[in-house]
Amino acid sequence: MIVTPAPYSHAWLRLPVAYVAQVAEALGARVLQWWDDPYDPRDATVRLVDGGALVWDEETGWRHGRFVSGEKGVRTRLEGIRYLGGGVLPRPADVVGLLDDARYGSGTRLVYRSFADLHDGFDADLASYAALPV
C-alpha cells in the first residue's frame, strides 16, 4: 500500500519529482536540464538540447514547444505548443514515443483533472514512481 502525504505538505509538493526525473532519464542525451515547480498546478519543465522543451502539469499532462523562457519558480513559456496526449501521467517511455510521433498530440489544451482534486487517487499514482528504482 502506498501512503500519500497530506496535500500541500513539503512531501506532497515534491511528489512529481521522481516521475519527471524518470521521464528525463528516458529522454537521455536530449535533455539539457529540468526542474519542478510545485504549485497549482504542480508542474515541471524539461529543456531539450534542440531548443525545445516539455512541460508537464498535473492537469494537462505533457506538452511540447519551443522554449521561450522560464526557470524554477517562474512558469515556463513555450511557442508552438503541442499537447502530447496519453493522459496526465503516461509512462516515461511512452512520453518519448508521444514526443517523437507527430501523429500524436494537438494544439488543443487537454484537461484530465483539476489540481483541486486532492483525493482522486492521482497522488498515489505519483507516489508509486518514487517507490520505483530510477
Coordinates of C-alpha atoms in Angstrom, one line a residue, residues 9-133:
S9 CA 2.9 19.4 2.7
H10 CA 6.6 19.6 1.6
A11 CA 6.5 15.9 0.7
W12 CA 3.3 16.3 -1.4
L13 CA 4.7 19.3 -3.3
R14 CA 7.7 17.1 -4.2
L15 CA 5.7 14.0 -5.4
P16 CA 6.1 14.8 -9.1
V17 CA 9.9 14.9 -8.9
A18 CA 10.6 11.2 -9.2
Y19 CA 8.2 10.9 -12.1
V20 CA 9.7 13.8 -14.0
A21 CA 13.3 12.5 -13.2
Q22 CA 12.3 9.2 -14.9
V23 CA 10.9 11.0 -17.9
A24 CA 14.2 13.0 -18.2
E25 CA 16.2 9.8 -17.8
A26 CA 14.1 8.1 -20.6
L27 CA 14.9 11.1 -22.9
G28 CA 18.6 10.7 -22.2
A29 CA 21.1 12.9 -24.0
R30 CA 18.2 15.0 -25.4
V31 CA 17.8 16.7 -22.0
L32 CA 19.7 20.0 -21.3
Q33 CA 18.2 20.4 -17.8
W34 CA 14.9 20.0 -15.9
W35 CA 13.2 21.5 -12.8
D36 CA 9.9 21.3 -11.0
D37 CA 7.6 24.0 -9.8
P38 CA 5.4 22.9 -7.0
Y39 CA 2.2 24.8 -7.1
D40 CA -1.3 25.0 -8.5
P41 CA -0.9 23.1 -10.6
R42 CA 2.3 21.2 -9.8
D43 CA 4.4 21.3 -12.9
A44 CA 7.8 20.6 -14.3
T45 CA 9.9 21.6 -17.3
V46 CA 12.4 19.5 -19.2
R47 CA 14.5 21.7 -21.5
L48 CA 15.8 19.9 -24.6
V49 CA 19.2 20.4 -26.3
D50 CA 17.4 21.2 -29.6
G51 CA 15.8 24.4 -28.1
G52 CA 12.5 22.8 -27.4
A53 CA 11.0 21.9 -24.0
L54 CA 8.5 19.6 -22.5
V55 CA 6.2 20.9 -19.7
W56 CA 4.2 18.6 -17.5
D57 CA 1.4 19.6 -15.2
E58 CA -1.0 17.7 -13.1
E59 CA -4.0 18.8 -15.1
T60 CA -3.0 18.5 -18.7
G61 CA -0.1 16.1 -18.8
W62 CA 2.8 16.8 -21.2
R63 CA 3.1 19.5 -23.9
H64 CA 6.0 20.3 -26.2
G65 CA 7.1 23.5 -27.8
R66 CA 9.9 25.9 -28.4
F67 CA 11.3 27.1 -25.1
V68 CA 10.8 30.9 -24.8
S69 CA 11.5 31.5 -21.1
G70 CA 11.2 30.0 -17.6
E71 CA 13.2 28.8 -14.6
K72 CA 12.4 27.3 -11.3
G73 CA 9.8 29.4 -9.6
V74 CA 8.7 31.1 -12.9
R75 CA 6.2 29.5 -15.2
T76 CA 7.7 28.2 -18.5
R77 CA 6.6 29.9 -21.7
L78 CA 6.5 27.8 -24.9
E79 CA 5.7 28.7 -28.5
G80 CA 4.1 26.3 -30.9
I81 CA 2.6 24.2 -28.2
R82 CA 1.5 20.6 -28.9
Y83 CA -0.3 18.7 -26.2
L84 CA 1.1 15.2 -26.4
G85 CA -2.0 13.3 -25.1
G86 CA -1.6 9.9 -23.4
G87 CA -3.2 11.0 -20.2
V88 CA -2.0 13.1 -17.3
L89 CA 0.7 10.5 -16.2
P90 CA 1.9 8.4 -19.2
R91 CA 4.8 6.0 -18.5
P92 CA 8.2 7.7 -19.1
A93 CA 9.0 5.6 -22.1
D94 CA 5.6 6.5 -23.6
V95 CA 6.4 10.2 -23.2
V96 CA 9.4 9.7 -25.5
G97 CA 7.2 7.9 -28.1
L98 CA 4.5 10.6 -27.9
L99 CA 7.1 13.3 -28.4
D100 CA 8.7 11.5 -31.4
D101 CA 5.5 10.6 -33.2
A102 CA 4.0 13.6 -34.8
R103 CA 0.7 11.8 -35.3
Y104 CA 0.1 12.3 -31.6
G105 CA -0.9 15.5 -29.9
S106 CA -2.6 18.7 -30.9
G107 CA -2.7 22.4 -30.2
T108 CA -5.9 21.8 -28.2
R109 CA -5.4 22.0 -24.5
L110 CA -6.3 18.7 -22.9
V111 CA -7.5 18.7 -19.3
Y112 CA -7.6 15.3 -17.5
R113 CA -8.2 16.5 -13.9
S114 CA -8.1 19.6 -11.7
F115 CA -5.3 20.4 -9.3
A116 CA -8.0 20.8 -6.7
D117 CA -9.0 17.1 -7.0
L118 CA -7.0 16.2 -3.9
H119 CA -8.4 12.8 -3.2
D120 CA -8.9 11.2 -6.7
G121 CA -6.0 8.7 -6.5
F122 CA -3.6 10.7 -8.6
D123 CA -1.2 11.3 -5.7
A124 CA -0.9 7.6 -5.1
D125 CA -0.1 7.1 -8.8
L126 CA 2.6 9.8 -8.5
A127 CA 3.9 8.3 -5.2
S128 CA 4.3 4.9 -7.0
Y129 CA 7.1 6.5 -9.1
A130 CA 9.0 7.5 -6.0
A131 CA 8.8 3.8 -4.9
L132 CA 10.4 2.6 -8.2
P133 CA 14.1 2.5 -8.8

